PDB file of C-alpha atoms and ligand atoms in Angstrom:
ATOM      1  CA  MET A  20     121.351 297.128  81.873  1.00 38.00           C
ATOM      2  CA  VAL A  21     124.755 298.208  80.699  1.00 43.00           C
ATOM      3  CA  ASN A  22     124.842 301.276  78.533  1.00 42.00           C
ATOM      4  CA  SER A  23     127.742 300.532  76.228  1.00 41.00           C
ATOM      5  CA  PHE A  24     128.101 304.152  75.105  1.00 42.00           C
ATOM      6  CA  ASP A  25     128.859 305.200  78.648  1.00 53.00           C
ATOM      7  CA  LEU A  26     131.140 302.251  79.233  1.00 55.00           C
ATOM      8  CA  TYR A  27     133.255 303.217  76.289  1.00 62.00           C
ATOM      9  CA  ARG A  28     133.495 306.879  76.983  1.00 79.00           C
ATOM     10  CA  THR A  29     134.379 306.900  80.677  1.00 89.00           C
ATOM     11  CA  ARG A  30     138.107 307.120  81.247  1.00 92.00           C
ATOM     12  CA  THR A  31     139.186 305.263  84.383  1.00 92.00           C
ATOM     13  CA  ILE A  32     142.261 306.352  86.316  1.00 96.00           C
ATOM     14  CA  SER A  33     143.536 304.966  89.597  1.00 96.00           C
ATOM     15  CA  ILE A  34     145.710 307.173  91.794  1.00 98.00           C
ATOM     16  CA  THR A  35     147.953 304.941  93.827  1.00 97.00           C
ATOM     17  CA  SER A  36     151.294 304.687  95.636  1.00 97.00           C
ATOM     18  CA  GLY A  37     153.657 302.259  97.245  1.00 95.00           C
ATOM     19  CA  LYS A  38     153.749 304.195 100.479  1.00 93.00           C
ATOM     20  CA  GLY A  39     151.003 305.978 102.449  1.00 93.00           C
ATOM     21  CA  GLY A  40     150.649 309.706 103.069  1.00 95.00           C
ATOM     22  CA  VAL A  41     152.076 310.808  99.713  1.00 97.00           C
ATOM     23  CA  GLY A  42     148.998 312.874  98.783  1.00 97.00           C
ATOM     24  CA  LYS A  43     146.765 310.489  96.824  1.00 98.00           C
ATOM     25  CA  THR A  44     143.488 311.696  98.292  1.00 97.00           C
ATOM     26  CA  THR A  45     144.532 315.336  97.969  1.00 98.00           C
ATOM     27  CA  ILE A  46     145.272 314.735  94.300  1.00 98.00           C
ATOM     28  CA  VAL A  47     142.098 312.759  93.572  1.00 98.00           C
ATOM     29  CA  ALA A  48     139.833 315.370  95.195  1.00 98.00           C
ATOM     30  CA  ASN A  49     141.470 318.390  93.594  1.00 98.00           C
ATOM     31  CA  LEU A  50     141.856 316.750  90.186  1.00 98.00           C
ATOM     32  CA  ALA A  51     138.179 315.829  90.212  1.00 98.00           C
ATOM     33  CA  LEU A  52     137.319 319.457  90.887  1.00 98.00           C
ATOM     34  CA  ALA A  53     139.737 320.664  88.184  1.00 98.00           C
ATOM     35  CA  LEU A  54     138.208 318.303  85.621  1.00 98.00           C
ATOM     36  CA  SER A  55     134.687 319.387  86.560  1.00 98.00           C
ATOM     37  CA  GLN A  56     135.724 323.009  86.126  1.00 97.00           C
ATOM     38  CA  LYS A  57     136.632 322.086  82.552  1.00 97.00           C
ATOM     39  CA  GLY A  58     133.105 320.816  82.001  1.00 97.00           C
ATOM     40  CA  LYS A  59     133.735 317.136  82.707  1.00 96.00           C
ATOM     41  CA  LYS A  60     131.527 314.865  84.758  1.00 96.00           C
ATOM     42  CA  VAL A  61     133.566 312.937  87.303  1.00 97.00           C
ATOM     43  CA  LEU A  62     132.921 309.914  89.492  1.00 96.00           C
ATOM     44  CA  ILE A  63     135.254 309.216  92.410  1.00 97.00           C
ATOM     45  CA  LEU A  64     135.517 305.768  93.948  1.00 95.00           C
ATOM     46  CA  ASP A  65     136.967 305.967  97.426  1.00 94.00           C
ATOM     47  CA  GLY A  66     138.785 302.678  97.193  1.00 91.00           C
ATOM     48  CA  ASP A  67     140.960 303.083 100.275  1.00 88.00           C
ATOM     49  CA  LEU A  68     138.586 300.826 102.134  1.00 82.00           C
ATOM     50  CA  GLY A  69     140.546 300.794 105.377  1.00 78.00           C
ATOM     51  CA  MET A  70     140.893 304.564 105.657  1.00 84.00           C
ATOM     52  CA  ALA A  71     138.379 306.103 103.320  1.00 86.00           C
ATOM     53  CA  ASN A  72     138.375 309.899 103.637  1.00 92.00           C
ATOM     54  CA  VAL A  73     137.569 311.522 100.308  1.00 95.00           C
ATOM     55  CA  ASP A  74     134.312 312.840 101.816  1.00 95.00           C
ATOM     56  CA  ILE A  75     136.305 314.668 104.480  1.00 94.00           C
ATOM     57  CA  PHE A  76     138.401 316.407 101.846  1.00 95.00           C
ATOM     58  CA  PHE A  77     135.213 317.746 100.299  1.00 95.00           C
ATOM     59  CA  GLY A  78     133.865 318.607 103.740  1.00 93.00           C
ATOM     60  CA  VAL A  79     130.635 316.677 103.195  1.00 94.00           C
ATOM     61  CA  LYS A  80     128.703 314.079 105.141  1.00 92.00           C
ATOM     62  CA  THR A  81     127.819 310.900 103.328  1.00 92.00           C
ATOM     63  CA  GLU A  82     125.189 308.274 103.962  1.00 89.00           C
ATOM     64  CA  GLY A  83     126.178 304.689 103.454  1.00 91.00           C
ATOM     65  CA  ASN A  84     129.239 303.434 101.653  1.00 90.00           C
ATOM     66  CA  ILE A  85     130.607 300.763  99.390  1.00 87.00           C
ATOM     67  CA  HIS A  86     130.215 298.145 102.117  1.00 84.00           C
ATOM     68  CA  ASP A  87     126.434 298.611 101.984  1.00 88.00           C
ATOM     69  CA  ILE A  88     126.581 297.829  98.265  1.00 86.00           C
ATOM     70  CA  ILE A  89     128.747 294.780  98.695  1.00 82.00           C
ATOM     71  CA  SER A  90     126.484 293.394 101.393  1.00 82.00           C
ATOM     72  CA  GLY A  91     123.373 294.220  99.353  1.00 85.00           C
ATOM     73  CA  ARG A  92     121.909 296.538 102.014  1.00 89.00           C
ATOM     74  CA  LYS A  93     121.712 299.526  99.672  1.00 91.00           C
ATOM     75  CA  GLU A  94     121.633 300.511  96.026  1.00 90.00           C
ATOM     76  CA  MET A  95     124.412 302.517  94.439  1.00 91.00           C
ATOM     77  CA  THR A  96     122.070 305.441  93.866  1.00 90.00           C
ATOM     78  CA  ASP A  97     121.353 305.528  97.649  1.00 93.00           C
ATOM     79  CA  ILE A  98     124.977 306.132  98.559  1.00 94.00           C
ATOM     80  CA  LEU A  99     126.180 308.175  95.569  1.00 95.00           C
ATOM     81  CA  LYS A 100     126.808 311.734  96.727  1.00 96.00           C
ATOM     82  CA  GLU A 101     127.304 314.849  94.595  1.00 97.00           C
ATOM     83  CA  VAL A 102     130.185 316.453  96.483  1.00 97.00           C
ATOM     84  CA  ALA A 103     130.634 319.363  94.068  1.00 97.00           C
ATOM     85  CA  LYS A 104     128.932 320.350  90.851  1.00 97.00           C
ATOM     86  CA  ASP A 105     129.451 317.409  88.447  1.00 97.00           C
ATOM     87  CA  VAL A 106     131.621 315.520  90.940  1.00 98.00           C
ATOM     88  CA  PHE A 107     130.062 312.393  92.418  1.00 97.00           C
ATOM     89  CA  LEU A 108     131.517 310.222  95.158  1.00 97.00           C
ATOM     90  CA  ILE A 109     131.094 306.576  95.991  1.00 95.00           C
ATOM     91  CA  PRO A 110     132.097 306.690  99.689  1.00 94.00           C
ATOM     92  CA  GLY A 111     134.416 303.976 100.926  1.00 90.00           C
ATOM     93  CA  GLY A 112     133.560 303.832 104.611  1.00 80.00           C
ATOM     94  CA  SER A 113     136.407 303.747 107.078  1.00 68.00           C
ATOM     95  CA  GLY A 114     137.684 301.739 109.974  1.00 58.00           C
ATOM     96  CA  VAL A 115     136.462 298.384 108.785  1.00 59.00           C
ATOM     97  CA  VAL A 116     139.766 296.697 108.258  1.00 55.00           C
ATOM     98  CA  GLU A 117     138.458 293.324 107.133  1.00 57.00           C
ATOM     99  CA  PHE A 118     136.985 295.039 104.103  1.00 58.00           C
ATOM    100  CA  ASN A 119     140.511 295.480 102.876  1.00 62.00           C
ATOM    101  CA  HIS A 120     140.240 291.836 101.935  1.00 72.00           C
ATOM    102  CA  LEU A 121     137.202 291.594  99.711  1.00 78.00           C
ATOM    103  CA  ASN A 122     136.536 288.203  98.281  1.00 82.00           C
ATOM    104  CA  HIS A 123     135.848 287.443  94.676  1.00 81.00           C
ATOM    105  CA  PHE A 124     132.059 287.889  94.901  1.00 83.00           C
ATOM    106  CA  GLU A 125     132.275 291.115  96.877  1.00 82.00           C
ATOM    107  CA  ARG A 126     134.595 292.607  94.283  1.00 82.00           C
ATOM    108  CA  ARG A 127     132.255 291.535  91.576  1.00 81.00           C
ATOM    109  CA  ALA A 128     129.281 293.159  93.302  1.00 81.00           C
ATOM    110  CA  MET A 129     131.249 296.388  93.626  1.00 83.00           C
ATOM    111  CA  MET A 130     132.398 296.490  90.013  1.00 83.00           C
ATOM    112  CA  GLU A 131     128.998 295.615  88.685  1.00 84.00           C
ATOM    113  CA  ALA A 132     127.322 298.372  90.671  1.00 86.00           C
ATOM    114  CA  ILE A 133     129.842 300.925  89.387  1.00 88.00           C
ATOM    115  CA  SER A 134     129.850 299.773  85.774  1.00 84.00           C
ATOM    116  CA  THR A 135     126.104 299.984  85.474  1.00 81.00           C
ATOM    117  CA  LEU A 136     125.667 303.543  86.771  1.00 85.00           C
ATOM    118  CA  PRO A 137     123.807 305.190  83.903  1.00 79.00           C
ATOM    119  CA  MET A 138     125.073 308.723  84.302  1.00 80.00           C
ATOM    120  CA  GLY A 139     127.585 309.234  81.504  1.00 87.00           C
ATOM    121  CA  PHE A 140     130.713 310.077  83.428  1.00 93.00           C
ATOM    122  CA  ASP A 141     133.745 311.371  81.550  1.00 93.00           C
ATOM    123  CA  TYR A 142     136.128 310.192  84.251  1.00 95.00           C
ATOM    124  CA  LEU A 143     136.239 307.623  87.016  1.00 95.00           C
ATOM    125  CA  LEU A 144     139.002 308.455  89.508  1.00 97.00           C
ATOM    126  CA  ILE A 145     139.880 305.715  91.976  1.00 96.00           C
ATOM    127  CA  ASP A 146     141.586 306.616  95.237  1.00 96.00           C
ATOM    128  CA  THR A 147     143.382 303.482  96.445  1.00 94.00           C
ATOM    129  CA  ALA A 148     145.083 302.320  99.605  1.00 90.00           C
ATOM    130  CA  PRO A 149     148.885 302.298  99.363  1.00 92.00           C
ATOM    131  CA  GLY A 150     150.938 299.158  98.869  1.00 91.00           C
ATOM    132  CA  ILE A 151     150.545 295.766  97.291  1.00 90.00           C
ATOM    133  CA  ALA A 152     147.573 294.240  99.125  1.00 87.00           C
ATOM    134  CA  GLU A 153     145.464 292.121  96.806  1.00 86.00           C
ATOM    135  CA  ASN A 154     142.585 294.615  96.662  1.00 84.00           C
ATOM    136  CA  VAL A 155     144.849 297.483  95.769  1.00 89.00           C
ATOM    137  CA  LEU A 156     146.358 295.470  92.938  1.00 92.00           C
ATOM    138  CA  PHE A 157     142.909 294.507  91.760  1.00 89.00           C
ATOM    139  CA  LEU A 158     141.555 298.071  91.683  1.00 90.00           C
ATOM    140  CA  ASN A 159     144.651 299.260  89.866  1.00 93.00           C
ATOM    141  CA  SER A 160     144.481 296.489  87.323  1.00 91.00           C
ATOM    142  CA  ALA A 161     140.859 297.366  86.579  1.00 89.00           C
ATOM    143  CA  ALA A 162     141.722 300.960  85.700  1.00 92.00           C
ATOM    144  CA  GLN A 163     142.680 302.022  82.212  1.00 91.00           C
ATOM    145  CA  THR A 164     145.501 304.199  83.533  1.00 94.00           C
ATOM    146  CA  VAL A 165     147.427 303.651  86.745  1.00 96.00           C
ATOM    147  CA  SER A 166     148.913 306.845  88.083  1.00 98.00           C
ATOM    148  CA  VAL A 167     151.588 306.421  90.745  1.00 98.00           C
ATOM    149  CA  VAL A 168     152.390 309.258  93.151  1.00 98.00           C
ATOM    150  CA  LEU A 169     156.046 309.735  94.093  1.00 98.00           C
ATOM    151  CA  THR A 170     157.535 312.145  96.626  1.00 98.00           C
ATOM    152  CA  PRO A 171     161.142 313.144  97.355  1.00 97.00           C
ATOM    153  CA  ASP A 172     161.097 310.610 100.219  1.00 95.00           C
ATOM    154  CA  PRO A 173     163.368 307.708  99.123  1.00 92.00           C
ATOM    155  CA  SER A 174     160.989 305.100 100.525  1.00 93.00           C
ATOM    156  CA  SER A 175     158.176 306.353  98.265  1.00 92.00           C
ATOM    157  CA  PHE A 176     160.555 305.565  95.418  1.00 90.00           C
ATOM    158  CA  THR A 177     161.391 301.999  96.442  1.00 95.00           C
ATOM    159  CA  ASP A 178     157.794 301.184  97.433  1.00 95.00           C
ATOM    160  CA  ALA A 179     156.480 302.520  94.120  1.00 96.00           C
ATOM    161  CA  TYR A 180     158.991 300.371  92.287  1.00 96.00           C
ATOM    162  CA  ALA A 181     157.794 297.299  94.199  1.00 96.00           C
ATOM    163  CA  LEU A 182     154.153 298.108  93.412  1.00 96.00           C
ATOM    164  CA  MET A 183     154.829 298.511  89.689  1.00 97.00           C
ATOM    165  CA  LYS A 184     156.828 295.330  89.571  1.00 97.00           C
ATOM    166  CA  VAL A 185     153.982 293.310  91.062  1.00 96.00           C
ATOM    167  CA  LEU A 186     151.328 294.983  88.891  1.00 96.00           C
ATOM    168  CA  ASN A 187     153.454 294.274  85.849  1.00 95.00           C
ATOM    169  CA  LYS A 188     154.256 290.656  86.668  1.00 94.00           C
ATOM    170  CA  GLN A 189     150.896 289.594  88.085  1.00 93.00           C
ATOM    171  CA  TYR A 190     148.444 291.778  86.171  1.00 92.00           C
ATOM    172  CA  ARG A 191     150.445 292.709  83.052  1.00 91.00           C
ATOM    173  CA  VAL A 192     150.083 296.437  83.603  1.00 94.00           C
ATOM    174  CA  ASN A 193     152.788 297.810  81.340  1.00 93.00           C
ATOM    175  CA  LYS A 194     152.310 301.551  81.442  1.00 94.00           C
ATOM    176  CA  PHE A 195     152.188 303.962  84.379  1.00 97.00           C
ATOM    177  CA  SER A 196     151.739 307.713  84.674  1.00 98.00           C
ATOM    178  CA  ILE A 197     153.803 309.465  87.304  1.00 98.00           C
ATOM    179  CA  ILE A 198     152.829 312.416  89.487  1.00 98.00           C
ATOM    180  CA  CYS A 199     155.508 313.841  91.794  1.00 98.00           C
ATOM    181  CA  ASN A 200     154.054 315.463  94.904  1.00 98.00           C
ATOM    182  CA  GLN A 201     155.452 317.615  97.699  1.00 98.00           C
ATOM    183  CA  VAL A 202     158.450 318.679  95.635  1.00 98.00           C
ATOM    184  CA  ARG A 203     160.546 321.806  96.200  1.00 98.00           C
ATOM    185  CA  ASP A 204     160.077 322.932  92.614  1.00 97.00           C
ATOM    186  CA  GLU A 205     159.374 321.634  89.098  1.00 96.00           C
ATOM    187  CA  GLN A 206     163.075 320.857  88.713  1.00 98.00           C
ATOM    188  CA  GLU A 207     163.033 318.470  91.651  1.00 98.00           C
ATOM    189  CA  GLY A 208     159.899 316.788  90.266  1.00 98.00           C
ATOM    190  CA  LEU A 209     161.556 316.230  86.901  1.00 98.00           C
ATOM    191  CA  GLY A 210     164.683 314.930  88.660  1.00 98.00           C
ATOM    192  CA  ILE A 211     162.699 312.367  90.649  1.00 97.00           C
ATOM    193  CA  TYR A 212     160.885 311.249  87.533  1.00 98.00           C
ATOM    194  CA  GLY A 213     164.161 311.005  85.585  1.00 97.00           C
ATOM    195  CA  ARG A 214     165.849 308.864  88.224  1.00 97.00           C
ATOM    196  CA  PHE A 215     162.831 306.647  88.619  1.00 97.00           C
ATOM    197  CA  ASN A 216     162.536 306.231  84.861  1.00 97.00           C
ATOM    198  CA  ASP A 217     166.210 305.169  84.664  1.00 96.00           C
ATOM    199  CA  VAL A 218     165.754 302.438  87.259  1.00 96.00           C
ATOM    200  CA  VAL A 219     162.507 301.198  85.704  1.00 96.00           C
ATOM    201  CA  ASN A 220     164.055 301.101  82.222  1.00 94.00           C
ATOM    202  CA  ARG A 221     166.968 299.099  83.532  1.00 95.00           C
ATOM    203  CA  PHE A 222     165.065 296.451  85.452  1.00 95.00           C
ATOM    204  CA  LEU A 223     161.456 296.321  84.283  1.00 95.00           C
ATOM    205  CA  ASN A 224     159.858 296.005  80.900  1.00 92.00           C
ATOM    206  CA  LEU A 225     157.310 298.792  81.114  1.00 94.00           C
ATOM    207  CA  GLY A 226     156.744 302.391  80.057  1.00 95.00           C
ATOM    208  CA  LEU A 227     156.284 305.525  82.131  1.00 97.00           C
ATOM    209  CA  ASP A 228     154.993 308.948  81.324  1.00 95.00           C
ATOM    210  CA  TYR A 229     155.202 312.096  83.382  1.00 97.00           C
ATOM    211  CA  TRP A 230     152.021 313.943  84.315  1.00 98.00           C
ATOM    212  CA  GLY A 231     153.749 316.666  86.297  1.00 98.00           C
ATOM    213  CA  SER A 232     154.559 317.670  89.828  1.00 98.00           C
ATOM    214  CA  ILE A 233     152.896 319.516  92.702  1.00 98.00           C
ATOM    215  CA  PRO A 234     154.974 321.653  95.072  1.00 98.00           C
ATOM    216  CA  ASN A 235     155.039 321.158  98.796  1.00 98.00           C
ATOM    217  CA  ASP A 236     152.647 323.989  99.565  1.00 98.00           C
ATOM    218  CA  PRO A 237     151.858 325.202 103.098  1.00 98.00           C
ATOM    219  CA  VAL A 238     148.656 326.764 101.733  1.00 98.00           C
ATOM    220  CA  LEU A 239     147.459 323.357 100.572  1.00 98.00           C
ATOM    221  CA  ARG A 240     148.317 321.739 103.901  1.00 97.00           C
ATOM    222  CA  LYS A 241     146.455 324.390 105.866  1.00 97.00           C
ATOM    223  CA  VAL A 242     143.420 324.292 103.604  1.00 97.00           C
ATOM    224  CA  ASN A 243     143.320 320.473 103.855  1.00 96.00           C
ATOM    225  CA  GLN A 244     143.183 320.782 107.622  1.00 95.00           C
ATOM    226  CA  MET A 245     140.113 322.972 107.239  1.00 94.00           C
ATOM    227  CA  GLN A 246     138.502 320.197 105.159  1.00 93.00           C
ATOM    228  CA  ARG A 247     138.539 322.348 102.072  1.00 95.00           C
ATOM    229  CA  LEU A 248     140.113 321.960  98.659  1.00 97.00           C
ATOM    230  CA  VAL A 249     142.961 324.231  97.716  1.00 98.00           C
ATOM    231  CA  LEU A 250     141.675 324.557  94.182  1.00 97.00           C
ATOM    232  CA  ARG A 251     138.411 325.995  95.451  1.00 96.00           C
ATOM    233  CA  HIS A 252     139.799 327.921  98.399  1.00 96.00           C
ATOM    234  CA  ASP A 253     142.812 329.495  96.707  1.00 97.00           C
ATOM    235  CA  ALA A 254     142.745 328.998  92.958  1.00 97.00           C
ATOM    236  CA  GLY A 255     145.915 331.044  92.550  1.00 98.00           C
ATOM    237  CA  ALA A 256     148.032 328.998  94.990  1.00 98.00           C
ATOM    238  CA  GLU A 257     151.118 327.324  93.530  1.00 98.00           C
ATOM    239  CA  SER A 258     149.676 323.880  94.160  1.00 98.00           C
ATOM    240  CA  SER A 259     146.353 324.852  92.498  1.00 98.00           C
ATOM    241  CA  GLN A 260     148.201 325.935  89.376  1.00 98.00           C
ATOM    242  CA  ALA A 261     150.168 322.679  89.354  1.00 98.00           C
ATOM    243  CA  ILE A 262     146.984 320.617  89.720  1.00 98.00           C
ATOM    244  CA  ARG A 263     145.354 322.453  86.808  1.00 98.00           C
ATOM    245  CA  GLN A 264     148.433 321.706  84.696  1.00 98.00           C
ATOM    246  CA  ILE A 265     148.195 318.009  85.507  1.00 98.00           C
ATOM    247  CA  CYS A 266     144.513 318.153  84.631  1.00 98.00           C
ATOM    248  CA  ASN A 267     145.444 319.582  81.211  1.00 97.00           C
ATOM    249  CA  GLN A 268     148.001 316.836  80.757  1.00 97.00           C
ATOM    250  CA  ILE A 269     145.389 314.182  81.522  1.00 97.00           C
ATOM    251  CA  GLU A 270     142.963 315.757  79.072  1.00 94.00           C
ATOM    252  CA  LYS A 271     145.662 315.770  76.416  1.00 92.00           C
ATOM    253  CA  SER A 272     146.537 312.128  77.004  1.00 88.00           C
ATOM    254  CA  SER A 273     142.827 311.218  76.927  1.00 83.00           C
ATOM    255  CA  ARG A 274     142.685 312.180  73.307  1.00 75.00           C
ATOM    256  CA  GLN A 275     145.456 309.695  72.516  1.00 70.00           C
ATOM    257  CA  ILE A 276     143.779 306.750  74.226  1.00 64.00           C
ATOM    258  CA  GLU A 277     141.988 304.352  71.947  1.00 51.00           C
ATOM    259  CA  THR A 278     138.242 304.303  71.967  1.00 46.00           C
ATOM    260  CA  THR A 279     138.090 300.978  73.777  1.00 45.00           C
ATOM    261  CA  GLY A 280     138.912 300.607  77.448  1.00 55.00           C
ATOM    262  CA  GLY A 281     137.632 302.946  80.094  1.00 57.00           C
ATOM    263  CA  MET A 282     134.672 301.688  82.019  1.00 64.00           C
ATOM    264  CA  GLN A 283     134.571 298.810  79.553  1.00 60.00           C
ATOM    265  CA  MET A 284     137.594 297.359  81.307  1.00 64.00           C
ATOM    266  CA  PHE A 285     135.751 297.522  84.595  1.00 65.00           C
ATOM    267  CA  TRP A 286     132.943 295.611  82.989  1.00 63.00           C
ATOM    268  CA  ASP A 287     135.351 293.093  81.484  1.00 64.00           C
ATOM    269  CA  GLN A 288     136.646 292.416  84.966  1.00 60.00           C
ATOM    270  CA  VAL A 289     133.108 291.698  86.081  1.00 57.00           C
ATOM    271  CA  VAL A 290     132.461 289.387  83.174  1.00 53.00           C
ATOM    272  CA  GLY A 291     135.841 287.760  83.636  1.00 52.00           C
ATOM    273  CA  PHE A 292     134.838 286.744  87.118  1.00 42.00           C
ATOM    274  CA  ALA A 293     131.420 285.478  86.076  1.00 32.00           C
TER     275      ALA A 293
HETATM  276  N1  ADP B 309     151.559 319.199  97.828  1.00 76.44           N
HETATM  277  C1  ADP B 309     151.387 319.180  99.152  1.00 76.44           C
HETATM  278  N2  ADP B 309     151.851 320.202  99.934  1.00 76.44           N
HETATM  279  C2  ADP B 309     151.684 320.192 101.273  1.00 76.44           C
HETATM  280  N3  ADP B 309     151.058 319.215 101.935  1.00 76.44           N
HETATM  281  C3  ADP B 309     150.575 318.154 101.226  1.00 76.44           C
HETATM  282  C4  ADP B 309     150.705 318.096  99.806  1.00 76.44           C
HETATM  283  N4  ADP B 309     150.105 316.951  99.389  1.00 76.44           N
HETATM  284  C5  ADP B 309     149.634 316.330 100.486  1.00 76.44           C
HETATM  285  N5  ADP B 309     149.909 317.049 101.597  1.00 76.44           N
HETATM  286  C6  ADP B 309     149.575 316.686 102.989  1.00 76.44           C
HETATM  287  O1  ADP B 309     150.063 315.369 103.227  1.00 76.44           O
HETATM  288  C7  ADP B 309     149.170 314.646 104.052  1.00 76.44           C
HETATM  289  C8  ADP B 309     148.769 313.348 103.353  1.00 76.44           C
HETATM  290  O2  ADP B 309     147.962 313.655 102.231  1.00 76.44           O
HETATM  291  P1  ADP B 309     146.842 312.653 101.703  1.00 76.44           P
HETATM  292  O3  ADP B 309     146.268 313.243 100.477  1.00 76.44           O
HETATM  293  O4  ADP B 309     145.903 312.294 102.808  1.00 76.44           O
HETATM  294  O5  ADP B 309     147.759 311.393 101.349  1.00 76.44           O
HETATM  295  P2  ADP B 309     147.343 309.870 101.053  1.00 76.44           P
HETATM  296  O6  ADP B 309     145.946 309.879 100.529  1.00 76.44           O
HETATM  297  O7  ADP B 309     148.347 309.413 100.033  1.00 76.44           O
HETATM  298  O8  ADP B 309     147.488 309.138 102.338  1.00 76.44           O
HETATM  299  C9  ADP B 309     147.993 315.576 104.332  1.00 76.44           C
HETATM  300  O9  ADP B 309     148.192 316.171 105.582  1.00 76.44           O
HETATM  301  C10 ADP B 309     148.072 316.594 103.216  1.00 76.44           C
HETATM  302  O10 ADP B 309     147.536 317.839 103.617  1.00 76.44           O
HETATM  303 MG1   MG B 310     144.287 308.835 101.228  1.00 76.44          MG
END
């Protein structure tokens, strides 16, 4: 049965983007670790169902994935993997492209299985596929906070704008948190955010807030290639410091969020589809 205490306390955040390869999975994995280092219990949903790879970032092997849940072959507790202390992963399973198009009942099965996990998570982080495919929109709309990753690449800018526009018009998401990744320095991150905010204010009726930026860091890139997390491998690296700062920002904003929402919204989605 649903434990309403847990539903209310879990904060759900999707990390998404208009364009691929901007660093979503890097951010999800390292943020999860940063939050756990602050004593939080974190659940990651690898929701990039076409190219799920969160497990690779943690350098672990997983057994089963979300597709086994949707098809009823396995229970959530069979596939849930503790990838670091207090960080749990629901693996997405990769290479099965048709799963990018879950139907109504499959989505419901997935949400229900997640919402009813009885483990008292502080955070649910959702790694999504990029773009505006129906499932990406759905996962984002189910999260309490949608965080969009921008990079200095102009197409990340235009694609993010398109994503927000659709989420706003179709799903009434009216607030987004921005992370700028692969920037030269903090100044460039702030500049990207400022320009993006100007355009959004002019053409869309929604609010943005800035969670911070992460520098383009060769240390991070190299460590990623070794299937390790920069935060664990080199806690003093520039990118590690930036990720910890974003983690602090998220913690600060958590205190401002009303007591409703969180996993409850996930559950509402399930009920809404009943
Ligand atoms: N801040 C950064 N500095 C250097 N390389 C980065 C940074 N963020 C991501 N990368 C690299 O960019 C590539 C894409 O990152 P990834 O997290 O897989 O993106 P996505 O999940 O959005 O597709 C990876 O090779 C990763 O190592
Ligand atoms: Mg990814």
